[in-house]
Short mmCIF file of C-alpha atoms and ligand atoms in Angstrom, two decimals:
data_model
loop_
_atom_site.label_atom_id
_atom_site.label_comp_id
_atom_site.label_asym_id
_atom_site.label_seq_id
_atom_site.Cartn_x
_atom_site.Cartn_y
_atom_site.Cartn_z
CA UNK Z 18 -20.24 11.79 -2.44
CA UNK Z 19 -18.12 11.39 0.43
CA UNK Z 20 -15.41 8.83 1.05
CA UNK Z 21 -18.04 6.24 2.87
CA UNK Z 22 -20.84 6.56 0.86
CA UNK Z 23 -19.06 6.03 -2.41
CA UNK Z 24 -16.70 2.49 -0.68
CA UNK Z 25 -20.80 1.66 0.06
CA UNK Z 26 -21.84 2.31 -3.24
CA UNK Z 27 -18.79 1.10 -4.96
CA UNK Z 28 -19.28 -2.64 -3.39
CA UNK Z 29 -22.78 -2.77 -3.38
CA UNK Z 30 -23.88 -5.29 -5.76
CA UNK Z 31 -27.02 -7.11 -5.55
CA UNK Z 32 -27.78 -10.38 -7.59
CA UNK Z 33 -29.87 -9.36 -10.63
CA UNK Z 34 -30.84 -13.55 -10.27
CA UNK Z 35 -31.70 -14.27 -6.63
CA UNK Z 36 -31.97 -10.56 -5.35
CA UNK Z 37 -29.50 -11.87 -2.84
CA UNK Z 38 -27.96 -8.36 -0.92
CA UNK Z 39 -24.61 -9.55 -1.01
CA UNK Z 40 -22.54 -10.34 -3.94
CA UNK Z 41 -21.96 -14.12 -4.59
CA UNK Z 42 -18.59 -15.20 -4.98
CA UNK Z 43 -17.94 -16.78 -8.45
CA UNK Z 44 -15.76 -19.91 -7.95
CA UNK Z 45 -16.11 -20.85 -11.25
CA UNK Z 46 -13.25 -20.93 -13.29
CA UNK Z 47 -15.10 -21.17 -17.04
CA UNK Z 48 -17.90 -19.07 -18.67
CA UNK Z 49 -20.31 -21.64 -20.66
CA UNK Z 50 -21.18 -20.29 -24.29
CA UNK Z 51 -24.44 -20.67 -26.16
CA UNK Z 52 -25.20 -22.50 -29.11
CA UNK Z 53 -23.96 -20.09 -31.32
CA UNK Z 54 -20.63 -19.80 -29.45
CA UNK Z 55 -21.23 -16.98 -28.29
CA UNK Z 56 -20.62 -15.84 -24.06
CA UNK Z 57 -23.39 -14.18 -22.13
CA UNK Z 58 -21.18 -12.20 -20.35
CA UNK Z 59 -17.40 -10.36 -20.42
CA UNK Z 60 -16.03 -13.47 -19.04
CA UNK Z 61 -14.11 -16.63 -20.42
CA UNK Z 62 -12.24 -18.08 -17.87
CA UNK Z 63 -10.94 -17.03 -14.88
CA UNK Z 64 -7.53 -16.06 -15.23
CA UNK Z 65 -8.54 -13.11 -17.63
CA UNK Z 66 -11.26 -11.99 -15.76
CA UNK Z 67 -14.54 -13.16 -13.03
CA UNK Z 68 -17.27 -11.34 -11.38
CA UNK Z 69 -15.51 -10.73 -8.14
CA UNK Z 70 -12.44 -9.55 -9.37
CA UNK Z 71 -14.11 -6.97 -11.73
CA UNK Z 72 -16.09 -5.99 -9.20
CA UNK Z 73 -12.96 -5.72 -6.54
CA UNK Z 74 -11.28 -3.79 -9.32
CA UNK Z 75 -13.88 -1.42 -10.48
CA UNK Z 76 -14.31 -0.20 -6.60
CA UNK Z 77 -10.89 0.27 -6.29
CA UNK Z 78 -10.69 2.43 -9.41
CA UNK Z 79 -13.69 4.36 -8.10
CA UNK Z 80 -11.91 5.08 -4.89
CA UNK Z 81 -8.44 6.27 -6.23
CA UNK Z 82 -10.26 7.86 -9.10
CA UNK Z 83 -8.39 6.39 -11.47
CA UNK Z 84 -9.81 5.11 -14.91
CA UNK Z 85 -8.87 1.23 -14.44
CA UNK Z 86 -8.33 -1.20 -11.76
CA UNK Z 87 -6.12 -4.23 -11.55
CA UNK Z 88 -6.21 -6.62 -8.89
CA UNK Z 89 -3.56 -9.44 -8.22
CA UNK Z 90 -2.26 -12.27 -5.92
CA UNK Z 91 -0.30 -10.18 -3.45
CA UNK Z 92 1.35 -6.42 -3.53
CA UNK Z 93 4.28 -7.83 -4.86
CA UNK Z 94 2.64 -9.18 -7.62
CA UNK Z 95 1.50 -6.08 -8.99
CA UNK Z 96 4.81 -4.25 -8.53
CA UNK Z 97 6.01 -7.19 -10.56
CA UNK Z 98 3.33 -6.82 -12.99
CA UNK Z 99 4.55 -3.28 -13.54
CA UNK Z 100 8.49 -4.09 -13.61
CA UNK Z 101 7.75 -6.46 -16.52
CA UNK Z 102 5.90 -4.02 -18.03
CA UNK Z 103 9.52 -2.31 -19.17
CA UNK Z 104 12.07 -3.53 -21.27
CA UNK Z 105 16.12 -4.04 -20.74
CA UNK Z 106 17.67 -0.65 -20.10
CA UNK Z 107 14.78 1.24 -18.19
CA UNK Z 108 15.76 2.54 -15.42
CA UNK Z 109 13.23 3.10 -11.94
CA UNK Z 110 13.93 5.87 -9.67
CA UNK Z 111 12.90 4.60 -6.01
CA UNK Z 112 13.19 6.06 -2.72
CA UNK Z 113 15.37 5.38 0.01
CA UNK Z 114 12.65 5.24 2.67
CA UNK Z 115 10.45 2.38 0.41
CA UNK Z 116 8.79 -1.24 1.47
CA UNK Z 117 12.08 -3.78 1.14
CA UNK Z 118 10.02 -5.86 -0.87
CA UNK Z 119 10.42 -3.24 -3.62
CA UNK Z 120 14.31 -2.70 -4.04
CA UNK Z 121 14.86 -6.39 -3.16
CA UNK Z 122 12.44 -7.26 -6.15
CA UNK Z 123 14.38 -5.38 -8.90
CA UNK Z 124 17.53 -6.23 -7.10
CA UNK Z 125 17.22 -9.92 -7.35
CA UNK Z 126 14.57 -10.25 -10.30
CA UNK Z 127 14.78 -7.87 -12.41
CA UNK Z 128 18.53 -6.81 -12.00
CA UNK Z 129 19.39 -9.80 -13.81
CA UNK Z 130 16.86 -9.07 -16.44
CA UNK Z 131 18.35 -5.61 -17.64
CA UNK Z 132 16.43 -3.19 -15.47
CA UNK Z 133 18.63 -0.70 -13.44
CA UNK Z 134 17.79 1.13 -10.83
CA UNK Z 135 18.93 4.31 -8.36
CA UNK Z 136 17.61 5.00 -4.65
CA UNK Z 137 17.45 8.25 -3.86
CA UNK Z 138 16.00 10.24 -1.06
CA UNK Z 139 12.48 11.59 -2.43
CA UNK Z 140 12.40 14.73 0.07
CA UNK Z 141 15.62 16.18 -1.62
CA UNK Z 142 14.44 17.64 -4.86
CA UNK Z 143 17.73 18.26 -6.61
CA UNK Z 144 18.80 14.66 -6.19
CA UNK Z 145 15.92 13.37 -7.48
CA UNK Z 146 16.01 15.77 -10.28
CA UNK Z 147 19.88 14.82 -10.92
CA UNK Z 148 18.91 11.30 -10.86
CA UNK Z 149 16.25 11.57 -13.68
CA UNK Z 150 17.79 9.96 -17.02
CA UNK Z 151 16.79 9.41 -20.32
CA UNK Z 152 15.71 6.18 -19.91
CA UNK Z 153 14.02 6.77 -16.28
CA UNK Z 154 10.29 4.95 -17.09
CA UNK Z 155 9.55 4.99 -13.40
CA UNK Z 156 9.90 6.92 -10.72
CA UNK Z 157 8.37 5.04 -7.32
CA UNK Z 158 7.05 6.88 -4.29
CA UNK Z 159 5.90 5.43 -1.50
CA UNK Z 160 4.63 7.81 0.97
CA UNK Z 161 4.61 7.94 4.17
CA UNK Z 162 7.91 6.37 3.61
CA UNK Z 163 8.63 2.99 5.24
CA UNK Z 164 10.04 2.35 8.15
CA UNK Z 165 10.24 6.59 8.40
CA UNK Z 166 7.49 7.50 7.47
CA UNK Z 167 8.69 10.65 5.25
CA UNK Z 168 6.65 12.25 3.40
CA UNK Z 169 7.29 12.56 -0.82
CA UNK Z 170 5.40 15.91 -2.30
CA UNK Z 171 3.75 14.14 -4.98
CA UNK Z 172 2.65 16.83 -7.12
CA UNK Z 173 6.32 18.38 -7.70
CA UNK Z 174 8.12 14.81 -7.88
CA UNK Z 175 5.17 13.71 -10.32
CA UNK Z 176 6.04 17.30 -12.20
CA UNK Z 177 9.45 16.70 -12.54
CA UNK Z 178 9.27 13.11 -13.64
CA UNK Z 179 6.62 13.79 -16.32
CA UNK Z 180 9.05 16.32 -17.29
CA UNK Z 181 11.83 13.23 -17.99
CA UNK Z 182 9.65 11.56 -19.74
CA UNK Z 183 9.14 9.32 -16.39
CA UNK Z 184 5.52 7.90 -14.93
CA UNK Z 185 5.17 8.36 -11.40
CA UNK Z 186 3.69 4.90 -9.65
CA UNK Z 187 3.11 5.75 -5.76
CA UNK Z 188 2.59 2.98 -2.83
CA UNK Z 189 -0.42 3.90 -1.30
CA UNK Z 190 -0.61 1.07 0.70
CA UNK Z 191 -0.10 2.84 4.01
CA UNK Z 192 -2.46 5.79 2.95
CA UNK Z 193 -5.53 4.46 1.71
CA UNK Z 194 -7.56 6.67 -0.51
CA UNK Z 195 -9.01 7.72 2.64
CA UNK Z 196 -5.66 9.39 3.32
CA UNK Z 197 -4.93 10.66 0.02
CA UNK Z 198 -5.01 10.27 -3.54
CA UNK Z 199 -2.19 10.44 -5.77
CA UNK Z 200 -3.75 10.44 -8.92
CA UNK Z 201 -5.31 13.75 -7.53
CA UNK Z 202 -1.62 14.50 -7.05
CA UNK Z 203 -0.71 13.89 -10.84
CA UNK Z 204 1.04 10.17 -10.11
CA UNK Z 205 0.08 7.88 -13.11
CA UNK Z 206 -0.40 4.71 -11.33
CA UNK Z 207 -1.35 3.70 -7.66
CA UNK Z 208 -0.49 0.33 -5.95
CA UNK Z 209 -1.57 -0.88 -3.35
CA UNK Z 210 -0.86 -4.30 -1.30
CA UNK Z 211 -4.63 -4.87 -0.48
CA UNK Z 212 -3.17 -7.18 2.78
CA UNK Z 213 -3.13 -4.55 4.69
CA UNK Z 214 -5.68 -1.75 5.22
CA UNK Z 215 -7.85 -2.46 2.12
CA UNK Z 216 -9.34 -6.04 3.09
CA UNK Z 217 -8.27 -5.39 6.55
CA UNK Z 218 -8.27 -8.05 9.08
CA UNK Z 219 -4.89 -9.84 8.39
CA UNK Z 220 -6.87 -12.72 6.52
CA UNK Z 221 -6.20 -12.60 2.95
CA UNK Z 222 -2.96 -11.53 0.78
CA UNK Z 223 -3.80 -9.35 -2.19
CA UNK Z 224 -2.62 -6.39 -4.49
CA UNK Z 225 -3.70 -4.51 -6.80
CA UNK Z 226 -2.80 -1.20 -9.24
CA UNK Z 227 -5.34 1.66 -9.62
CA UNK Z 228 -4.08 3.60 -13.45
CA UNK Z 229 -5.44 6.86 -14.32
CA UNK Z 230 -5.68 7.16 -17.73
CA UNK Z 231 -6.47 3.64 -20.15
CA UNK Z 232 -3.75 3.63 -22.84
CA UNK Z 233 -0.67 1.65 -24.25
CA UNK Z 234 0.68 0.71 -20.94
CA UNK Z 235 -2.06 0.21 -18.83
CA UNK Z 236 -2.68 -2.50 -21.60
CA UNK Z 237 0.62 -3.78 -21.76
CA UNK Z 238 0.02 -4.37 -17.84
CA UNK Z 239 -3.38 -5.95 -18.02
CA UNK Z 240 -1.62 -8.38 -20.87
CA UNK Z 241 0.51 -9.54 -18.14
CA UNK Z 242 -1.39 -9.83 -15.30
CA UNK Z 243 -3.82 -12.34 -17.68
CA UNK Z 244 -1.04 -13.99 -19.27
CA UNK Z 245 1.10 -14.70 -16.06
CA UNK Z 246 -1.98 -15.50 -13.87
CA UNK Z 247 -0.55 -13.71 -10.85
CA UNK Z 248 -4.45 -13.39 -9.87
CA UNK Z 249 -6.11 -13.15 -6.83
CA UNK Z 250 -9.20 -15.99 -6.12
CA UNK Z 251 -12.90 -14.90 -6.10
CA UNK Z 252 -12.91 -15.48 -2.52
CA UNK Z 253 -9.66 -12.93 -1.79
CA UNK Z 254 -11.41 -10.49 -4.20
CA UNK Z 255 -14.64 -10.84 -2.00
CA UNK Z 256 -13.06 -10.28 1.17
CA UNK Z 257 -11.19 -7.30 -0.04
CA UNK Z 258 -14.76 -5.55 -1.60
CA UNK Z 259 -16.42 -6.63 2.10
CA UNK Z 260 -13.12 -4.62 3.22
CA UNK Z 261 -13.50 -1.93 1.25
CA UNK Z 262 -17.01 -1.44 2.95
CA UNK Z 263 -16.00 -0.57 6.49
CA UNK Z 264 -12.04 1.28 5.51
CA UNK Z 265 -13.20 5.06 6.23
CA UNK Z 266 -14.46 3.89 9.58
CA UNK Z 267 -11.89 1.84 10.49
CA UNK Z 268 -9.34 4.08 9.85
CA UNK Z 269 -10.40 6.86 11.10
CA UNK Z 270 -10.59 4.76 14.49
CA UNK Z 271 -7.29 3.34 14.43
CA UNK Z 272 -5.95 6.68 13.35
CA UNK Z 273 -7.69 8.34 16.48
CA UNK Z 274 -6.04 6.17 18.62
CA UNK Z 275 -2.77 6.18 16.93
CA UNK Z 276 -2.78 9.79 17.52
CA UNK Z 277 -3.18 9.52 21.05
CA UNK Z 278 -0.31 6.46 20.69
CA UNK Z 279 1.90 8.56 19.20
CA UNK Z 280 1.09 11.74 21.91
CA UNK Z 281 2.28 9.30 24.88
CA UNK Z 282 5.60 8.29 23.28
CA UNK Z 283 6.51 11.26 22.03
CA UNK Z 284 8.17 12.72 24.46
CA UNK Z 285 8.29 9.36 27.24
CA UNK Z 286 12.12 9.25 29.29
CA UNK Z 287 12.42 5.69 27.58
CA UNK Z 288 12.01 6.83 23.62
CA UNK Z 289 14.13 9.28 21.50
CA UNK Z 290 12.50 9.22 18.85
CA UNK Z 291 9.05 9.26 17.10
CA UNK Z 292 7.68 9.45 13.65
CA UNK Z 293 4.21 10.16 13.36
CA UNK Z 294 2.66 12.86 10.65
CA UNK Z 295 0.26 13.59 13.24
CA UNK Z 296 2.79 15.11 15.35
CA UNK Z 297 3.55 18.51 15.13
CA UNK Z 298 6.74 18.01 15.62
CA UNK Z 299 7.24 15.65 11.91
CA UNK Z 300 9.67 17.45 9.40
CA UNK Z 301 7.51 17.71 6.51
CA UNK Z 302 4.42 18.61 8.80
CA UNK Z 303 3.34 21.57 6.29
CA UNK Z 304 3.68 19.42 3.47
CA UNK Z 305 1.50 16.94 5.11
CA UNK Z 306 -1.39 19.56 5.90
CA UNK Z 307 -1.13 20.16 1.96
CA UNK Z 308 -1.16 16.60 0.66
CA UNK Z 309 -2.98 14.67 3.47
CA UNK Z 310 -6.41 14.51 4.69
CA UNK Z 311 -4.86 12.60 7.86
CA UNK Z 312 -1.97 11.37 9.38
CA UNK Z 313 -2.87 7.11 9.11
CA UNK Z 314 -2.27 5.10 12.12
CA UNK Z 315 1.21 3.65 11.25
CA UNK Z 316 4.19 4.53 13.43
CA UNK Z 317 7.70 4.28 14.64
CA UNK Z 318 9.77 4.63 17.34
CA UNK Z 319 13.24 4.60 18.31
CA UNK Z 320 13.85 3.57 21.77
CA UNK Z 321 16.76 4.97 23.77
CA UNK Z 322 19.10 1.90 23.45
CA UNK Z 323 20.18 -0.45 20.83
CA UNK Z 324 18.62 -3.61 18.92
CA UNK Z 325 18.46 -5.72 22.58
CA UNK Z 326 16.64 -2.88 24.41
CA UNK Z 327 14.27 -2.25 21.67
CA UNK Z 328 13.70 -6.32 21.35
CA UNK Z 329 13.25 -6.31 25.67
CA UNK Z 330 10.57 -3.56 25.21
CA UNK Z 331 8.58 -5.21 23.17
CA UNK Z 332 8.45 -8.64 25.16
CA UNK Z 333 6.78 -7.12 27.46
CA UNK Z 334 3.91 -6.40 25.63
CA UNK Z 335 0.63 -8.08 26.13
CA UNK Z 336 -1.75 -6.67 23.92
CA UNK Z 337 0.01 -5.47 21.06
CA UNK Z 338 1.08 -8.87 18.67
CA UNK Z 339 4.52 -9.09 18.13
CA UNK Z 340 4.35 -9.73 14.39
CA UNK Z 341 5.58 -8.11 10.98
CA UNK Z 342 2.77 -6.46 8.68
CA UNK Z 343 -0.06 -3.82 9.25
CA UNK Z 344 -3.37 -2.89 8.75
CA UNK Z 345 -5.68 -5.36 10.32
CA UNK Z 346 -7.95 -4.60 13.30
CA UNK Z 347 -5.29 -5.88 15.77
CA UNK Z 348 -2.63 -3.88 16.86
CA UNK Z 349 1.08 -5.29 15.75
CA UNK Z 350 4.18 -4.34 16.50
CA UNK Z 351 7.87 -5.68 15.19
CA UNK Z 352 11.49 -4.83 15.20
CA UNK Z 353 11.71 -3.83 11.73
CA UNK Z 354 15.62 -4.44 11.60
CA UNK Z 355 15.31 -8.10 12.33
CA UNK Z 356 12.60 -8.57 9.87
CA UNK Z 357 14.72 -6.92 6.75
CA UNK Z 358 18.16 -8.81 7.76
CA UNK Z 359 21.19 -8.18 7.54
CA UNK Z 360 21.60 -5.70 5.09
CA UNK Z 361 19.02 -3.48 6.37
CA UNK Z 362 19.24 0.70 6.63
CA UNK Z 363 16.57 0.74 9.64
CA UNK Z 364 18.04 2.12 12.76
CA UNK Z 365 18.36 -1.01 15.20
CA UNK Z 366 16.19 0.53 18.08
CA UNK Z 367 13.09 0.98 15.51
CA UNK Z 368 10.19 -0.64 16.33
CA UNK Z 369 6.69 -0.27 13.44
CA UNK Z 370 3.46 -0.12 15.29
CA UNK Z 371 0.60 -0.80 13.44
CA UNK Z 372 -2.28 0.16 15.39
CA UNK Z 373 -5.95 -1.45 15.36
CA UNK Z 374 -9.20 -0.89 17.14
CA UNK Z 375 -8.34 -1.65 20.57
CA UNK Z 376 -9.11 0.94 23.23
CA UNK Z 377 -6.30 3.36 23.15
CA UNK Z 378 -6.12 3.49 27.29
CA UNK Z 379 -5.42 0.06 26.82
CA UNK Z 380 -2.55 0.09 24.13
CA UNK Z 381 -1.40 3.37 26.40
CA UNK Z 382 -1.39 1.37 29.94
CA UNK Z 383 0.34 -1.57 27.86
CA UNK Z 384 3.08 0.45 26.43
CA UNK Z 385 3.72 2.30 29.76
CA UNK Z 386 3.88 -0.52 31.52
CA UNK Z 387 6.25 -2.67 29.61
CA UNK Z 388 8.39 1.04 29.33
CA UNK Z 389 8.32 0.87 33.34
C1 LIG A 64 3.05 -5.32 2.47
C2 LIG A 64 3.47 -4.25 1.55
C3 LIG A 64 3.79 -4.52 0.21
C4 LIG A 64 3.80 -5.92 -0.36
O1 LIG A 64 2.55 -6.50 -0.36
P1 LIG A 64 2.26 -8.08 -0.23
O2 LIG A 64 0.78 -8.15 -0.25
O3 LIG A 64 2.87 -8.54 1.07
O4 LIG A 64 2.92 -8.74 -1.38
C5 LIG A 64 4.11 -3.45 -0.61
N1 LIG A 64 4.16 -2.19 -0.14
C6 LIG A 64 3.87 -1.89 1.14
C7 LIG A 64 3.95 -0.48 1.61
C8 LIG A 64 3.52 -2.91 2.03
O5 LIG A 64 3.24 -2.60 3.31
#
C-alpha cells in the first residue's frame, strides 16, 4: 500500500460498541475488572497503557515499519526514555549538526549521571569511525541535520556502528516516514518529536520512538516509559492519530512550496547562503537522491550580514510567524542563534523557515518584499 492509504488504514478505528467512525478518546485513567478479577481488555491503568495511545503507537510502528511503537509526553521525553535506558559509562556518539535539545539533555542530565558523550560530524566517515569505542551504545543521527540540514548516510553509519557493537537511533522528526525510513536504512530505533509534522498544527506536544526489532532493550525502554509516566494524554494521542491521517498530503504541499521558497532565495542579492536538499546545488545532493524520497519543507538561510540584519529581515515579515518550532500548517520562521543562546554553533545570520500551506506567491511576495 502506499504511504496514504496505509496512515488511513493505520488510524482508522471504528467503535466495535457504538459503530461511531471515529475513534473515542479514552479519558479514563482505570480499567474495571470482573468478578473474577480478571480485565476485559490489555489495559490497567493509564500510565502503562490506554486505547488511544496503543492505537497512536501501533500507527506509528506501521508507518516506520518498525516492530513496536512508543509514544510519550514530548520528543524530549523519549530521547530521555532512551538515555536512561544505559547505564554509567556508555558512551553516545551524536552529531554536530543535531536538535540542541539533544546534547543539552546529556550535557546537563545525564552528564552528571555517568553517561559520556562525543559530537562528531556524521558526514565525515573516518571521524565517526575513530570515535566509535568500546562502550559506544548509541550512535544518534539526526538527518537532515539541524540548523544545516546535512545529510547522515544512514546505511554506512548504521554499518559501522553495528560493527562497534553500537545501535543506531535516528531523529526523524524533520523527515517523516513520508521522507524516509531509517529502519529501511538499518537504524535500530526511530524518534520522533510528534509536535511537529506528525500531529501537525502546532497544538499538542508529543514524542514518541518507533524500534525495529522487540527484544531486551526495547523492553528495558517500555519499563521506563510506564514506570516514569513521561506519557502523553488520550487526547494528545488522538490528535496525533487525526494527524497522522492527512501527513502525506500535507507534506507534500508544504514541500512543493518550500521548493519554490527555496528556488527564490537561492540565489537573491540579499542571501549568501541556502540549505535546502531540494536544491541542486546541496553538498550531499547524490546521497539525498539515494536515501530520500523528498527533500521536506524545512530550510535555512544565511543572509548577507550579521545577527542585526538577519533579525531586521525578518521584522518585516507579515505572513510568515516569527516563532521557534516547525511543522504545523503555518509558516514560521526564527533566528535560530537567539533561540539556542549563548553558547550556540549556528552562524548568526541563520534564519529556520518552516514552511506551511500558505500559497507560495504569497510567502514569495512576502519574503521579497521585506528583502527590498
Ligand atoms: C522539537 C524537536 C525535538 C524535541 O521535541 P519536543 O516535542 O519539543 O520535546 C527533538 N528533535 C527535533 C529534530 C525537534 O525538532
Amino acid at each position: 500500500m502506499h504511504f496514504d492509504t496505509l496512515a488511513l488504514r493505520a488510524t482508522h478505528q471504528p467503535d466495535s460498541v457504538t459503530g461511531a467512525v471515529v475513534s473515542p478518546i479514552h479519558l479514563s485513567t482505570t480499567f474495571a475488572r470482573d468478578e473474577h478479577h480478571n480485565l476485559p481488555g490489555p489495559y490497567i491503568y493509564t500510565r502503562a497503557n490506554n486505547p488511544n495511545r496503543e492505537a497512536l503507537e501501533q500507527a506509528l510502528a506501521t508507518l516506520e515499519g518498525g516492530a513496536v511503537g512508543m509514544a510519550f509526553a514530548s520528543g524530549q521525553a523519549a530521547t530521555m526514555a532512551l538515555f536512561q535506558a544505559l547505564r554509567p559509562g556508555d558512551h553516545v556518539l551524536l552529531g554536530t549538526d543535531a536538535y540542541y535539545g539533544t546534547p543539552a539533555l546529556l550535557e546537563q542530565v545525564f552528564h552528571p549521571w555517568g553517561l559520556t558523550y562525543t559530537r562528531v560530524d556524521m558526514r565525515d566517515l573516518d571521524a565517526v569511525q575513530a570515535s566509535l569505542h568500546e562502550n559506544t551504545r548509541i550512535v544518534w543521527c539526526e538527518t537532515p541535520g539541524n540548523p544545516m540540514l546535512t545529510i547522515t548516510d544512514l546505511l554506512t553509519v548504521s554499518r559501522l556502528a553495528h560493527e562497534a557493537g553500537a545501535i543506531t537511533v535516528c531523529d526523524n522528526t524533520w523527515a517523516t516516514p513520508v521522507l524516509q525510513r531509517p529502519l529501511d536504512l538499518n537504524c535500530d530505533v526511530v524518534l520522533h518529536s510528534t509536535t511537529k509534522y506528525i500531529s501537525g498544527h502546532s497544538d499538542m506536544l508529543g514524542g514518541a520512538l518507533v524500534f525495529k526489532r522487540d527484544n531486551d532493550f526495547t523492553q528495558r525502554v517500555r519499563a521506563i516509559q510506564s514506570l516514569s509516566g513521561g506519557v502523553p494524554s488520550p487526547f494528545d494521542c488522538w490528535l496525533a492519530s487525526r494527524g497522522l491521517k492527512t501527513l502525506g498530503v500535507r507534506m507534500r504541499a508544504q514541500m512543493a512550496t518550500a521548493q519554490a521558497v527555496a528556488e527564490f532565495l537561492n540565489g537573491h542579492p540579499a542571501i549568501e547562503q541556502v540549505h535546502y536538499p531540494g536544491l541542486k546545488t546541496h553538498p550531499d545532493y547524490a546521497l539525498i537522491q539515494q536515501q530520500m524520497n523528498e527533500p521536506g519543507a524545512m530550510l535555512s538561510v544565511q543572509v548577507k550580514g550579521d545577527a542585526a540584519d538577519a533579525i531586521r529581515f525578518i521584522s518585516k515579515l507579515h505572513i510568515f510567524t516569527r516563532a521557534t518550532s516547525l511543522g504545523g500548517v503555518e509558516s514560521l520562521i526564527e533566528h535560530r542563534a537567539s533561540v539556542e543562546g549563548p553558547n550556540t554553533k549556528t552562524p548568526q545570520n541563520l534564519l529556520r523557515l518552516s514552511i506551511g500551506l500558505e500559497h507560495a506567491e504569497d510567502l514569495i511576495s512576502d519574503l521579497a518584499r521585506a528583502l527590498g
